[in-house]
Coordinates of N, CA, C and O in Angstrom, one line a residue:
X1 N 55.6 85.9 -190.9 CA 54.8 84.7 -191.0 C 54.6 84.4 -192.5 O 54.4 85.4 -193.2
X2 N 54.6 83.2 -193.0 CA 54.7 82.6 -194.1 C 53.3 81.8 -194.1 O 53.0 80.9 -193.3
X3 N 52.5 82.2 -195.5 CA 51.4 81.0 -195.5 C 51.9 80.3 -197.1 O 52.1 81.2 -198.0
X4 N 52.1 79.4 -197.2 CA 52.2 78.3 -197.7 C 50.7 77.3 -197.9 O 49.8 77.3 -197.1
X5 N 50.9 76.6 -199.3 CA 49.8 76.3 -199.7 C 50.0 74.9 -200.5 O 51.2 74.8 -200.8
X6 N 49.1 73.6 -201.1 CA 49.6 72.5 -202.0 C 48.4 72.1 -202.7 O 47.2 72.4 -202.4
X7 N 48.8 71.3 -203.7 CA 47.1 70.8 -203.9 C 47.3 69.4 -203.3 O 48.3 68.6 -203.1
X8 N 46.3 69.3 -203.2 CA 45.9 67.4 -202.9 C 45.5 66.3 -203.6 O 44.8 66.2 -204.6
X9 N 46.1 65.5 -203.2 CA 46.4 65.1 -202.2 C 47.9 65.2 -202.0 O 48.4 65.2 -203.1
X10 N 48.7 65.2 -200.9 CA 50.2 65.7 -200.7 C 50.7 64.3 -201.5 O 50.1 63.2 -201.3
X11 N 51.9 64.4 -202.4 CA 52.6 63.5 -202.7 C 53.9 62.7 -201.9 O 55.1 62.6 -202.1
X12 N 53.0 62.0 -200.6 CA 54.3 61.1 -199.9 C 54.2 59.9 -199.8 O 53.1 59.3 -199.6
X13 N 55.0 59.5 -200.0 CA 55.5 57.6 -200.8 C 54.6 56.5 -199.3 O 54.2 55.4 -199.6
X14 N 54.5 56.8 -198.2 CA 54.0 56.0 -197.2 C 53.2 56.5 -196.1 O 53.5 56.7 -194.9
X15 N 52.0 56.7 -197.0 CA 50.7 57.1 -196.0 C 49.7 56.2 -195.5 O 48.8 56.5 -194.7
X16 N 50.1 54.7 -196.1 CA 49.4 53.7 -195.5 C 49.6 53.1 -193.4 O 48.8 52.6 -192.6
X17 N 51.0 53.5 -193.4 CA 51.8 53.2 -192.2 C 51.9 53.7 -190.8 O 52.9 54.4 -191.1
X18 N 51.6 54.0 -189.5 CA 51.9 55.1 -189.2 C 53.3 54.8 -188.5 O 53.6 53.7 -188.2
X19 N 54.2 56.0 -188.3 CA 55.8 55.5 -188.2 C 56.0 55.0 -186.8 O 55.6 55.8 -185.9
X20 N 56.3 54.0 -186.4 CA 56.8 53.3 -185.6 C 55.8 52.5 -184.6 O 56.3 52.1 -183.6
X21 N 54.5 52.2 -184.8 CA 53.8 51.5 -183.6 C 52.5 52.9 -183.1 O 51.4 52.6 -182.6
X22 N 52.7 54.0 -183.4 CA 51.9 55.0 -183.3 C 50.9 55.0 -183.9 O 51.1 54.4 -185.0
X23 N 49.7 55.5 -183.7 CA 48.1 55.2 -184.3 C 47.8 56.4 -184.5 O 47.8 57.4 -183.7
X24 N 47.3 56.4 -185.8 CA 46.6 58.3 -186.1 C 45.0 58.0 -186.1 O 44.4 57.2 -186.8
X25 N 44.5 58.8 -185.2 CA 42.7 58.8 -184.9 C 42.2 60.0 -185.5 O 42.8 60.6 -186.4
X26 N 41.4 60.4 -185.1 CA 40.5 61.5 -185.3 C 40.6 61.7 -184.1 O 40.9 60.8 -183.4
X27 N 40.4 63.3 -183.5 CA 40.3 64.1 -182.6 C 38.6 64.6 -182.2 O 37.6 64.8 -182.9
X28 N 38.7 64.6 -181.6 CA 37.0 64.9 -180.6 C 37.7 65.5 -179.6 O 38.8 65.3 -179.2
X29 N 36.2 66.6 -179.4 CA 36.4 67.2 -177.8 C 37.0 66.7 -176.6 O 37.8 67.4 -176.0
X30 N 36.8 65.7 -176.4 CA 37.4 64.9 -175.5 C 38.7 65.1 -175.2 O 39.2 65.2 -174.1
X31 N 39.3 65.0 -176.6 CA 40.5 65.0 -176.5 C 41.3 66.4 -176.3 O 42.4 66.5 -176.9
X32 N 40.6 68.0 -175.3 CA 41.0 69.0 -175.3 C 42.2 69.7 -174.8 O 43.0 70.5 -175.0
X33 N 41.8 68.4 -173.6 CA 42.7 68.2 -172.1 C 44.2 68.4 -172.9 O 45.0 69.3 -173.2
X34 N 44.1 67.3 -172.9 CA 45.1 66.4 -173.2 C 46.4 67.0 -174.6 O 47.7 67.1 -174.6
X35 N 45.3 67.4 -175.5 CA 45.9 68.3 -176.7 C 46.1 69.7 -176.6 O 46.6 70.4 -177.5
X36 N 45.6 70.1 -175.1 CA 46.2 71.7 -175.2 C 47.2 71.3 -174.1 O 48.1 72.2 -174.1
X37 N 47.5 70.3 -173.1 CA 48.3 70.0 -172.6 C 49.6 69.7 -173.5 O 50.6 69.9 -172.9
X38 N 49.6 69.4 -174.5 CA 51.0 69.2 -175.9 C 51.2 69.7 -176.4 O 52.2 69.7 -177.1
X39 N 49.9 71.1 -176.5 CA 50.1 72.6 -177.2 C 51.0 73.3 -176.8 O 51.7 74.0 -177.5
X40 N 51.0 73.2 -175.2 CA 51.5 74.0 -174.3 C 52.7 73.7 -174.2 O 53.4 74.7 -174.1
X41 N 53.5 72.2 -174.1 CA 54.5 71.7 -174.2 C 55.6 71.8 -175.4 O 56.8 72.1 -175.3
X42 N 54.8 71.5 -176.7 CA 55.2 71.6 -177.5 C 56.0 72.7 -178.4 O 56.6 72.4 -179.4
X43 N 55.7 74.3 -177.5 CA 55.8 75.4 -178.0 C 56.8 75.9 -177.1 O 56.4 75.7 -175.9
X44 N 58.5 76.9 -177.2 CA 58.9 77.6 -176.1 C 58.2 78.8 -175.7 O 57.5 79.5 -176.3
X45 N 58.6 78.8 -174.6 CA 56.9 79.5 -173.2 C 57.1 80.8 -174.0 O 58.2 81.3 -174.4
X46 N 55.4 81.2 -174.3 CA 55.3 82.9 -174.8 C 55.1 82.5 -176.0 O 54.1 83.1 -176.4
X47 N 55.7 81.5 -177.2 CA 55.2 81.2 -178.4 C 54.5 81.3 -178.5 O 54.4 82.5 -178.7
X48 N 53.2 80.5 -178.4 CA 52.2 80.1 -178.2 C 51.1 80.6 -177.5 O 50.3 81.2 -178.1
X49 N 51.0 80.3 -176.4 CA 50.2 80.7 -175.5 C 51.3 80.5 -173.9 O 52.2 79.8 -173.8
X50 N 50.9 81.3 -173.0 CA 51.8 81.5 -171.7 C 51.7 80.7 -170.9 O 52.5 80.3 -170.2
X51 N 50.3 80.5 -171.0 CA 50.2 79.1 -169.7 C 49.4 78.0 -170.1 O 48.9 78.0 -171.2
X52 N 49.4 77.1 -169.3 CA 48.3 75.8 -169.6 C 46.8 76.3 -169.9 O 46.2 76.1 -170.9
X53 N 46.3 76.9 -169.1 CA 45.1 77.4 -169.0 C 44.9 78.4 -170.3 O 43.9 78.1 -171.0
X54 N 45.6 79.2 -170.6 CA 45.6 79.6 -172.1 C 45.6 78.5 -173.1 O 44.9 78.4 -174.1
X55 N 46.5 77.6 -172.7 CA 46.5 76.9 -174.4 C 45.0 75.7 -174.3 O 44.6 75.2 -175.3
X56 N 44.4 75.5 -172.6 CA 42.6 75.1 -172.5 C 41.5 75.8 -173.5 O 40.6 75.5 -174.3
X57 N 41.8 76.7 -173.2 CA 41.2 77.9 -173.9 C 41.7 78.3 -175.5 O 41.1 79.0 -176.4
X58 N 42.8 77.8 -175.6 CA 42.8 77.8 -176.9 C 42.1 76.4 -177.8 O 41.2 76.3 -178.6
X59 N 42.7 75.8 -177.4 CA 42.2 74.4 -178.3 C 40.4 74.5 -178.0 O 39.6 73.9 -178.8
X60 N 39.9 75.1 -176.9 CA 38.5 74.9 -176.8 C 37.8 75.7 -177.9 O 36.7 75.5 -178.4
X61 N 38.9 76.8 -178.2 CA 38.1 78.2 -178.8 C 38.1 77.8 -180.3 O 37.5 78.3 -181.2
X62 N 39.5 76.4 -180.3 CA 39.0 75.8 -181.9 C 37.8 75.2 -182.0 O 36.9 75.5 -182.8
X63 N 37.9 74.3 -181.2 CA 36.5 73.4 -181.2 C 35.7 74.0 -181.0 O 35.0 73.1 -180.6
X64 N 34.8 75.4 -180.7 CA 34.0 75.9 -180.4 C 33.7 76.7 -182.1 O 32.7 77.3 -182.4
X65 N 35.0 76.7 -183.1 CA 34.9 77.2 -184.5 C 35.1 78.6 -184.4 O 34.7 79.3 -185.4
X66 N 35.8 79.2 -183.1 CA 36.7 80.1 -183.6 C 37.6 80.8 -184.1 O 37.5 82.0 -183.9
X67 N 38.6 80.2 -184.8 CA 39.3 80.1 -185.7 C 38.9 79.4 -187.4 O 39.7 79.2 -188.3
X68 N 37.4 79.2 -187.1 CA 37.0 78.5 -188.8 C 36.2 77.5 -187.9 O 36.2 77.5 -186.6
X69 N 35.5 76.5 -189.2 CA 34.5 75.4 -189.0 C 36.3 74.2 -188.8 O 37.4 74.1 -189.5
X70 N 35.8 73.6 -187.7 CA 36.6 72.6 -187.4 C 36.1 71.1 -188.6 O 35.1 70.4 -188.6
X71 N 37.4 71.1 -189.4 CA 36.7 69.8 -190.2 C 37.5 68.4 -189.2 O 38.6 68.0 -189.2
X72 N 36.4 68.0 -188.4 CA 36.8 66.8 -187.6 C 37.7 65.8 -188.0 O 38.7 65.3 -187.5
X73 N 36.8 65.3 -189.5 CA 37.9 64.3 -190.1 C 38.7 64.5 -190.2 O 39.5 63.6 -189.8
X74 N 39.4 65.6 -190.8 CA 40.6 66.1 -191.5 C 41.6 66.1 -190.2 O 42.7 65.6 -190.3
X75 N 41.2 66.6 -189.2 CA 41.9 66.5 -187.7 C 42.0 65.6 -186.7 O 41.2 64.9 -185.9
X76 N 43.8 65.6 -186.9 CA 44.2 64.1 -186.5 C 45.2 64.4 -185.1 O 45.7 65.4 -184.7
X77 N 45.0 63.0 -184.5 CA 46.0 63.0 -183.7 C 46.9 61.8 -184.0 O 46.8 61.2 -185.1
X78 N 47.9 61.5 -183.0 CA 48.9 60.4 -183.0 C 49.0 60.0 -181.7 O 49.3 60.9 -180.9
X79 N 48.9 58.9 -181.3 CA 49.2 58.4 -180.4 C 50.1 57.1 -179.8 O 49.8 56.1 -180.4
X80 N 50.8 56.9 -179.1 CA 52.0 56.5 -178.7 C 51.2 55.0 -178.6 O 50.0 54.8 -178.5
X81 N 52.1 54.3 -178.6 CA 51.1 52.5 -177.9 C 50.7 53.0 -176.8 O 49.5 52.9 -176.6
X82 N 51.4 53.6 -175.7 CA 51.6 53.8 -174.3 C 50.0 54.7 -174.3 O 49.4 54.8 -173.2
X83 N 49.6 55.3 -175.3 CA 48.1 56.0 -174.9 C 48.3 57.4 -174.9 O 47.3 58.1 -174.8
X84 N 49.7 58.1 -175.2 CA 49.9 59.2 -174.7 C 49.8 59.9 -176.1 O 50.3 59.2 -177.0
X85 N 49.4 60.9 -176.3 CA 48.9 61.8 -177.5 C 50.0 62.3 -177.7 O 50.2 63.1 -176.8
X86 N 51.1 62.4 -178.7 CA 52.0 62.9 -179.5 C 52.3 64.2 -180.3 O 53.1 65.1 -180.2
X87 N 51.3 63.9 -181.0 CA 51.3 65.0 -182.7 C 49.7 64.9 -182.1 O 49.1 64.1 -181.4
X88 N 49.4 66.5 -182.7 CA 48.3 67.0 -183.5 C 48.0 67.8 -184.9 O 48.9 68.6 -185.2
X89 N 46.9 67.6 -185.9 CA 47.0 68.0 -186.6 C 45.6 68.7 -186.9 O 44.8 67.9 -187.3
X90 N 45.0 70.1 -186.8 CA 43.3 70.8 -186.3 C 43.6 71.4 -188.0 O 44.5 72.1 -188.3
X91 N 42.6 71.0 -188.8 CA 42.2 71.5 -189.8 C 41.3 72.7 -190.0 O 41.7 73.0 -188.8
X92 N 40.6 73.3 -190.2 CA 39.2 74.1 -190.5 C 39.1 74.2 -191.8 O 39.9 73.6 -192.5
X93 N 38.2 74.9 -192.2 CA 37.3 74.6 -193.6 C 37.8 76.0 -194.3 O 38.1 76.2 -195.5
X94 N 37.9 76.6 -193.7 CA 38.7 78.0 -193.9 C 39.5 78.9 -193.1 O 39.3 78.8 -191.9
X95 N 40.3 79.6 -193.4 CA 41.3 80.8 -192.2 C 40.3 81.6 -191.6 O 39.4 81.6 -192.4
X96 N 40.1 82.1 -190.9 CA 39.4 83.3 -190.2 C 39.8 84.9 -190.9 O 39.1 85.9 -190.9
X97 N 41.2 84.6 -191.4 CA 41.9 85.9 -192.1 C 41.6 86.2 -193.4 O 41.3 85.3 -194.2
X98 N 41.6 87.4 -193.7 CA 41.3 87.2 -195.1 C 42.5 87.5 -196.1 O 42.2 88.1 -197.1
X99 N 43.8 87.2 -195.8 CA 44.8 87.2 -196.6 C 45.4 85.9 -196.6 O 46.6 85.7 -196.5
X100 N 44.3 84.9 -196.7 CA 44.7 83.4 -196.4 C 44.1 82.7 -197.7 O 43.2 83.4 -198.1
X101 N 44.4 81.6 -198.5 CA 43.8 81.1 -199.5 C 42.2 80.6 -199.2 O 41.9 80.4 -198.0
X102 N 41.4 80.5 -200.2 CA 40.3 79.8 -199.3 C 40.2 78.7 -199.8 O 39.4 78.4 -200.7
X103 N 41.1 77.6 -199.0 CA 40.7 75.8 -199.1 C 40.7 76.0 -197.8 O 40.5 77.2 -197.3
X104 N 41.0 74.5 -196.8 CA 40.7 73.6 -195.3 C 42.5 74.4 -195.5 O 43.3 74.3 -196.4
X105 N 42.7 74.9 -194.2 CA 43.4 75.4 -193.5 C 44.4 74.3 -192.3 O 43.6 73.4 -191.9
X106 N 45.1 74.2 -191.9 CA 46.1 74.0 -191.2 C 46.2 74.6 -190.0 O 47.3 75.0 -189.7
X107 N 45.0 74.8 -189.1 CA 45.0 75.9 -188.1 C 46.5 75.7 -187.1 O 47.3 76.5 -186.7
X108 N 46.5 74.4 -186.9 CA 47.4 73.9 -185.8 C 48.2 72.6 -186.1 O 47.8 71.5 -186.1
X109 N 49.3 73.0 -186.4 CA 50.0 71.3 -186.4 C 51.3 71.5 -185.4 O 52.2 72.4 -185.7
X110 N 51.4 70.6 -184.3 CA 52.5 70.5 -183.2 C 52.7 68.6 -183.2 O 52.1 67.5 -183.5
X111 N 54.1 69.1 -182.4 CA 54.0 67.3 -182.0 C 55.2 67.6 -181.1 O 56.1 68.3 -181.5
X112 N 55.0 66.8 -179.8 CA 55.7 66.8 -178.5 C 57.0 66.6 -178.7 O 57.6 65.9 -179.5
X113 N 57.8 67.5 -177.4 CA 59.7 67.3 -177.6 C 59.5 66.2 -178.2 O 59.3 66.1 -179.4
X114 N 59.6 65.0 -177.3 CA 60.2 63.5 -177.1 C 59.9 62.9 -178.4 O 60.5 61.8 -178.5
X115 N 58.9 63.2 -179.4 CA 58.1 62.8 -180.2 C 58.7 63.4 -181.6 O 58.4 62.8 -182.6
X116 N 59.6 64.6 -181.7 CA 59.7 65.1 -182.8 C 60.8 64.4 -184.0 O 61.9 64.2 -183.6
X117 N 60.6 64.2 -184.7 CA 61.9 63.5 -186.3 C 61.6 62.3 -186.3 O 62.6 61.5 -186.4
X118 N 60.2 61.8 -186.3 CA 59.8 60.3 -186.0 C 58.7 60.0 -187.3 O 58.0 59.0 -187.4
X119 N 58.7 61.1 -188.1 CA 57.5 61.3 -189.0 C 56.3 61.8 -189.2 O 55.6 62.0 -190.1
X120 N 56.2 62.1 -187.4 CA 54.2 62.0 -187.2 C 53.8 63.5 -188.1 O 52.7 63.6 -188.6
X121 N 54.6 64.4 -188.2 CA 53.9 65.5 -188.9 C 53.6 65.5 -190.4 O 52.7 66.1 -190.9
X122 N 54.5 64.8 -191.1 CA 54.2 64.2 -192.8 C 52.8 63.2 -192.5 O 51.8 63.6 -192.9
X123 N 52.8 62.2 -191.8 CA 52.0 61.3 -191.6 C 50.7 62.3 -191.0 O 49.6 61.8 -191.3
X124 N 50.6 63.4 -190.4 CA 49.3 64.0 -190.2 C 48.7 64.7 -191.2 O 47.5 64.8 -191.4
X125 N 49.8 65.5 -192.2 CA 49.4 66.0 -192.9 C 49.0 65.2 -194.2 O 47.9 65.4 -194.7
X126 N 50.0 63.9 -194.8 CA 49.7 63.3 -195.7 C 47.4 62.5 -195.6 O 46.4 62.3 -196.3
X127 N 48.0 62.2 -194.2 CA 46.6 61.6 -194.3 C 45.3 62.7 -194.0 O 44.2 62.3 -194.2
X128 N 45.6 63.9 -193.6 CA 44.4 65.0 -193.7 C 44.1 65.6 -195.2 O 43.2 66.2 -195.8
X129 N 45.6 65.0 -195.4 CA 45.5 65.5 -197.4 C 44.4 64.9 -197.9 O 43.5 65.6 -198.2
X130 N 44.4 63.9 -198.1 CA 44.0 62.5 -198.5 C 42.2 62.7 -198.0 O 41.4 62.8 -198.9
X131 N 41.9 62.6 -196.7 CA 40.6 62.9 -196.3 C 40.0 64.2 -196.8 O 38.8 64.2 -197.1
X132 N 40.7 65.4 -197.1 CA 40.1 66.6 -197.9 C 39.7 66.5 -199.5 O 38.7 67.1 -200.1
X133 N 40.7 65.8 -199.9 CA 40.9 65.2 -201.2 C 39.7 64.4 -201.2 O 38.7 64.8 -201.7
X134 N 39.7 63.6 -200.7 CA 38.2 62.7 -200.4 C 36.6 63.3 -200.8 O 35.6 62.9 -201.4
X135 N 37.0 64.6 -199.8 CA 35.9 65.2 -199.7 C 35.4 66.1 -200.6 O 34.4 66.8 -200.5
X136 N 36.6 66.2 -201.8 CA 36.1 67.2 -202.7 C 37.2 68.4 -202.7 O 37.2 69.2 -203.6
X137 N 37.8 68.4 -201.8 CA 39.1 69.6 -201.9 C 40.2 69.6 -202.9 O 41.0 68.7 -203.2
X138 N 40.2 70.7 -203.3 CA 41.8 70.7 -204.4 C 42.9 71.2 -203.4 O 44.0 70.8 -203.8
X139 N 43.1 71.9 -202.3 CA 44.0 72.2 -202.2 C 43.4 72.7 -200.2 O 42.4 73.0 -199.7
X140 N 44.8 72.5 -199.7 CA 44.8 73.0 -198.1 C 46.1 74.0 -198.1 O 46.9 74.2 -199.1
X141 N 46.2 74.7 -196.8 CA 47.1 75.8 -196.6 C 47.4 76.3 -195.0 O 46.5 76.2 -194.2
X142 N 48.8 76.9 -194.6 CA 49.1 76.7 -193.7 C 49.8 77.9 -193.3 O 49.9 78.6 -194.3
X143 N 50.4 78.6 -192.0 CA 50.9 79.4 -191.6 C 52.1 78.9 -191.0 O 52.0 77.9 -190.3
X144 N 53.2 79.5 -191.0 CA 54.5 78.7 -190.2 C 55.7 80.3 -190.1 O 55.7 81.2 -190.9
X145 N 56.3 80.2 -189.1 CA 56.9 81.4 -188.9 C 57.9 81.4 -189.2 O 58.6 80.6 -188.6
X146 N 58.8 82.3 -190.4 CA 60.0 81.9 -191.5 C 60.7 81.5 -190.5 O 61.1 80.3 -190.8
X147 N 61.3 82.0 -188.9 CA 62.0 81.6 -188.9 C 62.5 80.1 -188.1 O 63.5 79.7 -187.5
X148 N 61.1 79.4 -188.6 CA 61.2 77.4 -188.0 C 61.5 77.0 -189.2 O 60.7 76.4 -190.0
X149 N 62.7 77.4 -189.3 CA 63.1 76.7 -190.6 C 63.6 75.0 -191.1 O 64.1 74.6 -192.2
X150 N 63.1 74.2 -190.1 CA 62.9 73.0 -190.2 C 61.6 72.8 -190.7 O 61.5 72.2 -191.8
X151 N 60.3 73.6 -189.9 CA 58.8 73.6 -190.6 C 59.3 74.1 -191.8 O 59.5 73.1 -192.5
X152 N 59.4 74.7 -192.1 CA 59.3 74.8 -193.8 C 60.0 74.2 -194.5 O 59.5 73.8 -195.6
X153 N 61.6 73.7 -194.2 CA 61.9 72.8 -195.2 C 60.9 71.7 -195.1 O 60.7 71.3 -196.3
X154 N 60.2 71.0 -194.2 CA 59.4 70.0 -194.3 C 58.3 70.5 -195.2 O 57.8 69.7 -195.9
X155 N 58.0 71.6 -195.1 CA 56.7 71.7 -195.7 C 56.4 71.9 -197.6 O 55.6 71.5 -198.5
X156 N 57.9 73.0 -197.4 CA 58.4 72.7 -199.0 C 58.6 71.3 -199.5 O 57.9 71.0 -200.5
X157 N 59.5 70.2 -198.9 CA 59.7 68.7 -199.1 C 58.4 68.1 -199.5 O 58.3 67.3 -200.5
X158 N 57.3 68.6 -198.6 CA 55.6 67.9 -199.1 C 55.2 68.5 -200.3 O 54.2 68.3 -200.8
X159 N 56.0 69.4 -200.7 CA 55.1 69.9 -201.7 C 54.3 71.6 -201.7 O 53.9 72.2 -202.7
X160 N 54.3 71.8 -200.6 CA 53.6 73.6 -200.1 C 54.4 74.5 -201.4 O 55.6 74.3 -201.8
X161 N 53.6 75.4 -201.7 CA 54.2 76.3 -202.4 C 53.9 77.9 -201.1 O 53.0 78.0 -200.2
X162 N 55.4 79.1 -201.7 CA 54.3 80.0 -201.5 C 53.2 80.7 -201.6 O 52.7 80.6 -202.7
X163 N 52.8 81.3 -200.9 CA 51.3 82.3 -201.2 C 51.4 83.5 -200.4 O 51.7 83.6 -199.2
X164 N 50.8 84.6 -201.5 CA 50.4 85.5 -200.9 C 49.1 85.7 -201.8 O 48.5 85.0 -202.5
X165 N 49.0 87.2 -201.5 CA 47.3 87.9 -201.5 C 47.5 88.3 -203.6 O 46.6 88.7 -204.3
X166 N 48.9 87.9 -204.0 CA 48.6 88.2 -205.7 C 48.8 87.1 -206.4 O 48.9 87.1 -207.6
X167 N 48.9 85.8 -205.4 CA 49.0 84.7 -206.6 C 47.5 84.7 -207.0 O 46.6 85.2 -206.4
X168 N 47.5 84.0 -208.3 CA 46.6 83.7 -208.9 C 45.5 82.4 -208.4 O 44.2 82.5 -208.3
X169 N 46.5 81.3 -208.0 CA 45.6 80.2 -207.6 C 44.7 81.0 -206.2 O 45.0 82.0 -205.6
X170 N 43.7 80.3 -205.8 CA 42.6 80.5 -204.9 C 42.1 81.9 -204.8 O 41.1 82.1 -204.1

């Protein structure tokens, strides 16, 4: 596992837009169902979590701030015109780990098969940049497993550097 880290706000040329007709909200409980239902989808079986009901219980156990203080704003979704939830992006205020940098964290970022190379994960991240940045943050940070080597060339492309427990910064 690779944590990766940037300062803020991410440097991407079109965060005013969202790509194609798709709308990025903020995320509320409400939306648990539905977001551990894309959790679940979004991941090959055993990644992640094993069943539907696991990944209920996972997305609940964020919003309940087990994994860190959920920063609401910072956590986005994407949604299709059609209504159907796409991309997620669950920030917290900190890692739960302590070989993690301490800025707002990247607990969770997925986005559905049908949904993937359309932009939504630059577009979640650029605009949770931007709202941390807002809020007084220099910098956010993320976990991705070396071997999604698409997640990381994207993440390097935004700007992530690596990190471990002897860099200097945080």
């Amino acid at each position: 596992m690779l944590t990766l880290f940037c300062q803020l706000p991410l440097d991407v040329l079109d965060t005013d837009g969202e790509p194609f007709d798709y709308v990025v909200r903020g995320c509320n409980t409400t939306d648990a169902y539905q977001m551990a239902a894309l959790y679940f989808e979004a991941y090959d079986p055993g990644q992640a979590c094993d069943s539907l009901n696991e990944a209920v219980a996972d997305i609940k156990a964020t919003f309940a701030g087990e994994y860190g203080h959920l920063l609401t704003a910072a956590s986005l979704v994407a949604v299709s015109p059609g209504g159907e939830m796409c991309a997620t992006a669950l920030v917290v205020e900190r890692a739960p780990w302590e070989d993690t940098p301490r800025c707002p964290f990247v607990i969770e970022l997925f986005t559905g098969r049908d949904h993937r190379r359309r932009g939504l994960a630059t577009t979640l991240l650029a605009r949770s940049s931007c709202v941390l940045a807002a809020g007084g943050h220099e910098a956010m940070a993320l976990r991705v497993v070396e071997e999604n080597t698409a997640a990381v060339g994207l993440y390097r492309q935004l700007g992530f550097r690596y990190w471990d427990t002897t860099s200097l910064c945080m």
